[in-house]
CSV table of C-alpha atoms in Angstrom, one decimal:
chain,number,residue,atom,x,y,z
A,1,UNK,CA,-24.9,-9.3,24.1
A,2,UNK,CA,-24.0,-12.1,21.6
A,3,UNK,CA,-23.2,-15.6,22.5
A,4,UNK,CA,-21.6,-18.5,20.6
A,5,UNK,CA,-21.1,-21.3,23.1
A,6,UNK,CA,-24.0,-22.3,25.4
A,7,UNK,CA,-24.1,-25.2,28.0
A,8,UNK,CA,-27.5,-26.7,28.9
A,9,UNK,CA,-27.4,-28.6,32.2
A,10,UNK,CA,-30.1,-31.3,32.2
A,11,UNK,CA,-30.2,-31.0,28.4
A,12,UNK,CA,-31.0,-34.7,27.9
A,13,UNK,CA,-34.1,-34.4,30.1
A,14,UNK,CA,-37.7,-34.0,29.0
A,15,UNK,CA,-37.6,-30.3,28.9
A,16,UNK,CA,-33.9,-30.1,28.0
A,17,UNK,CA,-34.5,-31.9,24.7
A,18,UNK,CA,-36.9,-29.1,23.6
A,19,UNK,CA,-34.5,-26.4,24.7
A,20,UNK,CA,-31.5,-28.0,23.0
A,21,UNK,CA,-33.5,-28.6,19.8
A,22,UNK,CA,-34.6,-25.0,19.7
A,23,UNK,CA,-31.1,-23.5,20.2
A,24,UNK,CA,-28.9,-26.0,18.4
A,25,UNK,CA,-28.9,-24.3,15.0
A,26,UNK,CA,-28.0,-20.9,16.4
A,27,UNK,CA,-25.5,-21.8,19.1
A,28,UNK,CA,-22.7,-24.3,19.8
A,29,UNK,CA,-24.5,-26.4,22.4
A,30,UNK,CA,-23.0,-28.7,25.0
A,31,UNK,CA,-25.3,-30.8,27.1
A,32,UNK,CA,-24.3,-31.7,30.7
A,33,UNK,CA,-26.4,-34.5,32.0
A,34,UNK,CA,-26.1,-38.0,33.5
A,35,UNK,CA,-27.0,-39.5,30.1
A,36,UNK,CA,-26.1,-38.4,26.5
A,37,UNK,CA,-28.4,-36.2,24.5
A,38,UNK,CA,-30.6,-37.8,21.8
A,39,UNK,CA,-30.6,-34.5,19.9
A,40,UNK,CA,-28.1,-34.8,17.0
A,41,UNK,CA,-25.3,-32.2,16.5
A,42,UNK,CA,-24.6,-31.3,20.1
A,43,UNK,CA,-21.7,-32.0,22.3
A,44,UNK,CA,-22.1,-33.9,25.6
A,45,UNK,CA,-20.3,-34.1,28.9
A,46,UNK,CA,-21.2,-36.3,31.9
A,47,UNK,CA,-20.6,-34.0,34.9
A,48,UNK,CA,-22.5,-34.1,38.2
A,49,UNK,CA,-24.1,-30.7,38.8
A,50,UNK,CA,-22.8,-30.7,42.4
A,51,UNK,CA,-19.2,-31.2,41.2
A,52,UNK,CA,-17.8,-27.7,41.3
A,53,UNK,CA,-14.4,-28.5,39.9
A,54,UNK,CA,-15.9,-30.6,37.1
A,55,UNK,CA,-18.3,-27.9,36.2
A,56,UNK,CA,-15.7,-25.1,36.2
A,57,UNK,CA,-13.6,-27.1,33.8
A,58,UNK,CA,-16.6,-27.8,31.6
A,59,UNK,CA,-17.6,-24.1,31.5
A,60,UNK,CA,-14.2,-22.9,30.2
A,61,UNK,CA,-14.8,-20.8,27.1
A,62,UNK,CA,-18.6,-20.9,27.5
A,63,UNK,CA,-20.6,-17.8,27.0
A,64,UNK,CA,-23.9,-18.7,28.7
A,65,UNK,CA,-25.3,-21.5,30.8
A,66,UNK,CA,-28.9,-22.7,30.9
A,67,UNK,CA,-29.5,-24.5,34.2
A,68,UNK,CA,-32.3,-27.0,33.9
A,69,UNK,CA,-30.8,-30.0,35.8
A,70,UNK,CA,-32.8,-30.7,39.0
A,71,UNK,CA,-35.0,-33.2,40.7
A,72,UNK,CA,-38.3,-32.3,39.0
A,73,UNK,CA,-40.8,-33.0,41.8
A,74,UNK,CA,-40.8,-34.4,45.3
A,75,UNK,CA,-42.2,-37.7,44.3
A,76,UNK,CA,-39.2,-38.8,42.2
A,77,UNK,CA,-36.6,-38.8,45.0
A,78,UNK,CA,-36.2,-38.6,48.7
A,79,UNK,CA,-36.7,-35.2,50.3
A,80,UNK,CA,-33.0,-35.1,51.2
A,81,UNK,CA,-31.9,-35.8,47.6
A,82,UNK,CA,-34.4,-33.3,46.2
A,83,UNK,CA,-33.2,-30.5,48.4
A,84,UNK,CA,-29.5,-31.2,48.0
A,85,UNK,CA,-29.5,-31.6,44.3
A,86,UNK,CA,-31.7,-28.6,43.6
A,87,UNK,CA,-29.9,-26.2,45.9
A,88,UNK,CA,-26.3,-27.4,46.0
A,89,UNK,CA,-26.5,-28.0,42.3
A,90,UNK,CA,-27.7,-24.5,41.6
A,91,UNK,CA,-24.9,-23.0,43.8
A,92,UNK,CA,-22.3,-25.2,42.1
A,93,UNK,CA,-23.5,-24.3,38.6
A,94,UNK,CA,-23.5,-20.6,39.2
A,95,UNK,CA,-20.2,-20.6,41.2
A,96,UNK,CA,-18.5,-22.6,38.4
A,97,UNK,CA,-20.0,-20.2,35.8
A,98,UNK,CA,-18.7,-17.2,37.7
A,99,UNK,CA,-15.3,-18.7,38.1
A,100,UNK,CA,-15.1,-19.7,34.4
A,101,UNK,CA,-16.1,-16.2,33.2
A,102,UNK,CA,-19.5,-17.1,31.8
A,103,UNK,CA,-21.5,-14.0,30.9
A,104,UNK,CA,-25.1,-15.1,31.6
A,105,UNK,CA,-27.0,-17.9,33.3
A,106,UNK,CA,-30.7,-18.7,32.8
A,107,UNK,CA,-32.0,-20.7,35.8
A,108,UNK,CA,-35.2,-22.7,35.9
A,109,UNK,CA,-37.2,-22.3,39.0
A,110,UNK,CA,-40.9,-23.1,39.2
A,111,UNK,CA,-44.3,-21.5,39.9
A,112,UNK,CA,-44.4,-23.9,42.9
A,113,UNK,CA,-41.9,-21.5,44.6
A,114,UNK,CA,-44.9,-19.5,45.6
A,115,UNK,CA,-46.0,-22.3,47.9
A,116,UNK,CA,-49.5,-22.2,46.4
A,117,UNK,CA,-49.6,-25.5,44.6
A,118,UNK,CA,-50.4,-27.6,47.7
A,119,UNK,CA,-52.6,-24.8,49.0
A,120,UNK,CA,-52.7,-25.2,52.7
A,121,UNK,CA,-56.0,-23.8,54.2
A,122,UNK,CA,-54.3,-20.7,55.4
A,123,UNK,CA,-52.3,-20.0,52.3
A,124,UNK,CA,-54.4,-18.9,49.3
A,125,UNK,CA,-53.5,-16.3,46.7
A,126,UNK,CA,-53.5,-12.8,48.2
A,127,UNK,CA,-54.7,-11.5,44.8
A,128,UNK,CA,-55.2,-12.7,41.2
A,129,UNK,CA,-53.6,-13.2,38.9
A,130,UNK,CA,-50.5,-14.1,40.9
A,131,UNK,CA,-47.5,-12.1,39.6
A,132,UNK,CA,-43.8,-12.1,40.4
A,133,UNK,CA,-44.3,-9.6,43.3
A,134,UNK,CA,-46.8,-11.9,45.1
A,135,UNK,CA,-45.5,-13.1,48.5
A,136,UNK,CA,-44.1,-16.6,48.5
A,137,UNK,CA,-44.4,-19.2,51.3
A,138,UNK,CA,-43.2,-22.7,50.3
A,139,UNK,CA,-44.9,-25.5,52.1
A,140,UNK,CA,-42.9,-28.6,51.1
A,141,UNK,CA,-39.4,-29.6,50.1
A,142,UNK,CA,-39.6,-29.1,46.3
A,143,UNK,CA,-41.1,-25.6,46.6
A,144,UNK,CA,-38.6,-24.7,49.3
A,145,UNK,CA,-35.7,-25.9,47.0
A,146,UNK,CA,-37.0,-23.5,44.3
A,147,UNK,CA,-37.2,-20.6,46.7
A,148,UNK,CA,-33.6,-21.2,47.7
A,149,UNK,CA,-32.7,-21.6,44.0
A,150,UNK,CA,-34.0,-18.1,43.4
A,151,UNK,CA,-32.2,-16.7,46.4
A,152,UNK,CA,-28.9,-18.2,45.2
A,153,UNK,CA,-29.6,-16.7,41.7
A,154,UNK,CA,-30.1,-13.3,43.2
A,155,UNK,CA,-26.9,-13.6,45.2
A,156,UNK,CA,-24.8,-14.3,42.2
A,157,UNK,CA,-26.5,-11.5,40.2
A,158,UNK,CA,-25.8,-9.0,43.0
A,159,UNK,CA,-22.1,-9.9,43.0
A,160,UNK,CA,-22.0,-8.4,39.5
A,161,UNK,CA,-19.8,-10.9,37.7
A,162,UNK,CA,-22.5,-13.1,36.2
A,163,UNK,CA,-25.9,-12.0,34.8
A,164,UNK,CA,-28.6,-14.3,36.1
A,165,UNK,CA,-32.3,-14.4,35.0
A,166,UNK,CA,-34.8,-16.9,36.4
A,167,UNK,CA,-37.9,-18.4,34.8
A,168,UNK,CA,-40.8,-19.9,36.7
A,169,UNK,CA,-42.5,-22.3,34.3
A,170,UNK,CA,-45.9,-23.7,35.2
A,171,UNK,CA,-46.5,-27.4,35.2
A,172,UNK,CA,-44.9,-28.6,32.0
A,173,UNK,CA,-47.2,-31.0,30.2
A,174,UNK,CA,-45.6,-33.8,28.2
A,175,UNK,CA,-47.4,-36.3,25.9
A,176,UNK,CA,-47.9,-39.1,28.4
A,177,UNK,CA,-50.1,-36.7,30.5
A,178,UNK,CA,-52.4,-35.7,27.7
A,179,UNK,CA,-55.2,-38.2,28.5
A,180,UNK,CA,-55.4,-36.8,32.1
A,181,UNK,CA,-55.6,-33.1,31.2
A,182,UNK,CA,-59.4,-32.7,30.8
A,183,UNK,CA,-60.0,-34.4,34.1
A,184,UNK,CA,-57.4,-32.2,35.8
A,185,UNK,CA,-59.1,-29.1,34.4
A,186,UNK,CA,-62.4,-30.1,35.8
A,187,UNK,CA,-61.0,-30.8,39.3
A,188,UNK,CA,-61.7,-27.8,41.5
A,189,UNK,CA,-58.9,-28.8,43.9
A,190,UNK,CA,-56.3,-29.5,41.2
A,191,UNK,CA,-53.0,-28.8,43.0
A,192,UNK,CA,-51.4,-27.1,40.0
A,193,UNK,CA,-54.3,-24.5,40.1
A,194,UNK,CA,-55.1,-25.6,36.6
A,195,UNK,CA,-51.8,-24.1,35.4
A,196,UNK,CA,-49.7,-25.7,32.6
A,197,UNK,CA,-47.3,-24.9,29.8
A,198,UNK,CA,-46.1,-26.7,26.7
A,199,UNK,CA,-42.3,-27.5,26.7
A,200,UNK,CA,-42.0,-25.7,23.4
A,201,UNK,CA,-43.2,-22.5,25.1
A,202,UNK,CA,-40.8,-22.9,28.0
A,203,UNK,CA,-38.0,-23.2,25.4
A,204,UNK,CA,-39.2,-20.0,23.8
A,205,UNK,CA,-39.2,-18.2,27.2
A,206,UNK,CA,-35.6,-19.5,27.9
A,207,UNK,CA,-34.3,-18.3,24.5
A,208,UNK,CA,-35.9,-14.9,25.0
A,209,UNK,CA,-34.3,-14.5,28.4
A,210,UNK,CA,-31.0,-15.7,27.0
A,211,UNK,CA,-31.1,-13.1,24.3
A,212,UNK,CA,-32.7,-10.1,26.1
A,213,UNK,CA,-30.4,-7.1,26.2
A,214,UNK,CA,-31.0,-6.4,29.9
A,215,UNK,CA,-29.1,-8.9,32.0
A,216,UNK,CA,-30.0,-7.5,35.4
A,217,UNK,CA,-31.7,-10.0,37.7
A,218,UNK,CA,-35.3,-10.7,36.9
A,219,UNK,CA,-37.8,-13.5,37.3
A,220,UNK,CA,-40.6,-14.5,34.9
A,221,UNK,CA,-43.6,-16.7,35.1
A,222,UNK,CA,-43.8,-18.8,31.9
A,223,UNK,CA,-47.1,-20.4,31.2
A,224,UNK,CA,-50.0,-21.0,28.7
A,225,UNK,CA,-52.4,-18.2,28.0
A,226,UNK,CA,-55.2,-20.2,29.6
A,227,UNK,CA,-55.7,-22.9,32.3
A,228,UNK,CA,-56.7,-26.5,31.9
A,229,UNK,CA,-60.2,-25.5,33.2
A,230,UNK,CA,-63.1,-25.3,30.8
A,231,UNK,CA,-65.2,-23.3,33.3
A,232,UNK,CA,-64.2,-19.7,34.0
A,233,UNK,CA,-61.2,-19.4,36.3
A,234,UNK,CA,-62.9,-17.1,38.8
A,235,UNK,CA,-65.9,-19.4,39.0
A,236,UNK,CA,-63.6,-22.3,39.8
A,237,UNK,CA,-61.7,-20.3,42.4
A,238,UNK,CA,-64.9,-19.1,44.1
A,239,UNK,CA,-66.0,-22.8,44.4
A,240,UNK,CA,-62.6,-23.7,45.7
A,241,UNK,CA,-62.1,-21.0,48.3
A,242,UNK,CA,-65.7,-19.8,48.9
A,243,UNK,CA,-64.6,-16.4,47.7
A,244,UNK,CA,-62.7,-14.7,44.9
A,245,UNK,CA,-59.4,-13.0,45.8
A,246,UNK,CA,-58.8,-9.4,45.0
A,247,UNK,CA,-58.4,-8.9,41.2
A,248,UNK,CA,-55.4,-6.6,40.6
A,249,UNK,CA,-55.2,-7.1,36.9
A,250,UNK,CA,-58.4,-7.9,35.0
A,251,UNK,CA,-57.2,-10.5,32.6
A,252,UNK,CA,-60.3,-12.5,33.0
A,253,UNK,CA,-62.9,-10.3,31.3
A,254,UNK,CA,-61.2,-10.8,27.9
A,255,UNK,CA,-60.1,-14.4,28.6
A,256,UNK,CA,-62.4,-16.0,31.3
A,257,UNK,CA,-60.1,-19.1,31.4
A,258,UNK,CA,-56.9,-17.0,31.9
A,259,UNK,CA,-54.4,-18.6,34.2
A,260,UNK,CA,-53.9,-18.0,37.9
A,261,UNK,CA,-50.2,-17.2,37.3
A,262,UNK,CA,-49.7,-13.9,35.4
A,263,UNK,CA,-47.5,-14.1,32.3
A,264,UNK,CA,-47.8,-10.3,31.6
A,265,UNK,CA,-44.2,-9.5,32.8
A,266,UNK,CA,-42.7,-12.1,30.4
A,267,UNK,CA,-45.0,-10.8,27.6
A,268,UNK,CA,-44.1,-7.2,28.1
A,269,UNK,CA,-40.4,-7.4,28.8
A,270,UNK,CA,-39.3,-10.5,26.9
A,271,UNK,CA,-41.8,-10.5,24.1
A,272,UNK,CA,-43.0,-14.0,25.2
A,273,UNK,CA,-46.2,-15.2,23.7
A,274,UNK,CA,-47.4,-18.8,24.3
A,275,UNK,CA,-48.0,-20.7,21.1
A,276,UNK,CA,-49.8,-23.8,22.5
A,277,UNK,CA,-52.9,-24.6,24.5
A,278,UNK,CA,-53.8,-28.0,25.8
A,279,UNK,CA,-56.5,-28.1,23.2
A,280,UNK,CA,-53.8,-28.4,20.6
A,281,UNK,CA,-52.7,-31.7,22.0
A,282,UNK,CA,-55.3,-33.9,20.3
A,283,UNK,CA,-57.3,-34.4,23.5
A,284,UNK,CA,-60.9,-35.5,23.1
């Protein structure tokens, strides 16, 4: 399926800038955000992502929507705002897209939807690496909002009018965080499970999902090929849990620092291949 006009909600945000910059030379991009985009050559509209009527109007004549706008973590807003914006916003964006005749939507979830980030004592990975079939059990409001985001996405896909694909990026690392990465990687109890991904690689995964010929519902972990850990991943996990979970796909023999979250599905179906590791970021 070919597209011409693409809307990016949250296109002025930290990730959105990378996505817009990657796509702007191939598509007519419109950014929907609370502030204008600083990427040249793209259109902009200020529409609240919970405003169904405003979004439906903005989506007229649009071929595809990339939905990034959300509260990015539970520490940047109240729990009430986080849940409302992330869930009601996703519903409004997809309902407006369906009503406006948009062909495909790419929705950003998060690997935190698994509920594993904050790792309650009784909720460790059932097996490694964690793939898209792994059970999920969110334990706080942001993770819960992402589980609901995925349920909303499945609902719209099942209705058959709008193709919806979901990506689950790992922790997206931006430049201000670079000085902290080595310390995070050495922390056995790092709550992101040493996972990370460069925004450029998330933008790659989004473009691949946008352009993939199969528009049936699917979900993809998007991450780096390694973790932030310099010690082997299984060694870190044994120290963390006192045991190593069942290994269902042996990615660790060839790459001892391979991540906890499995990017094999994105590699095999989308052709995704991460281009960056944290060692490329000039960290000493």
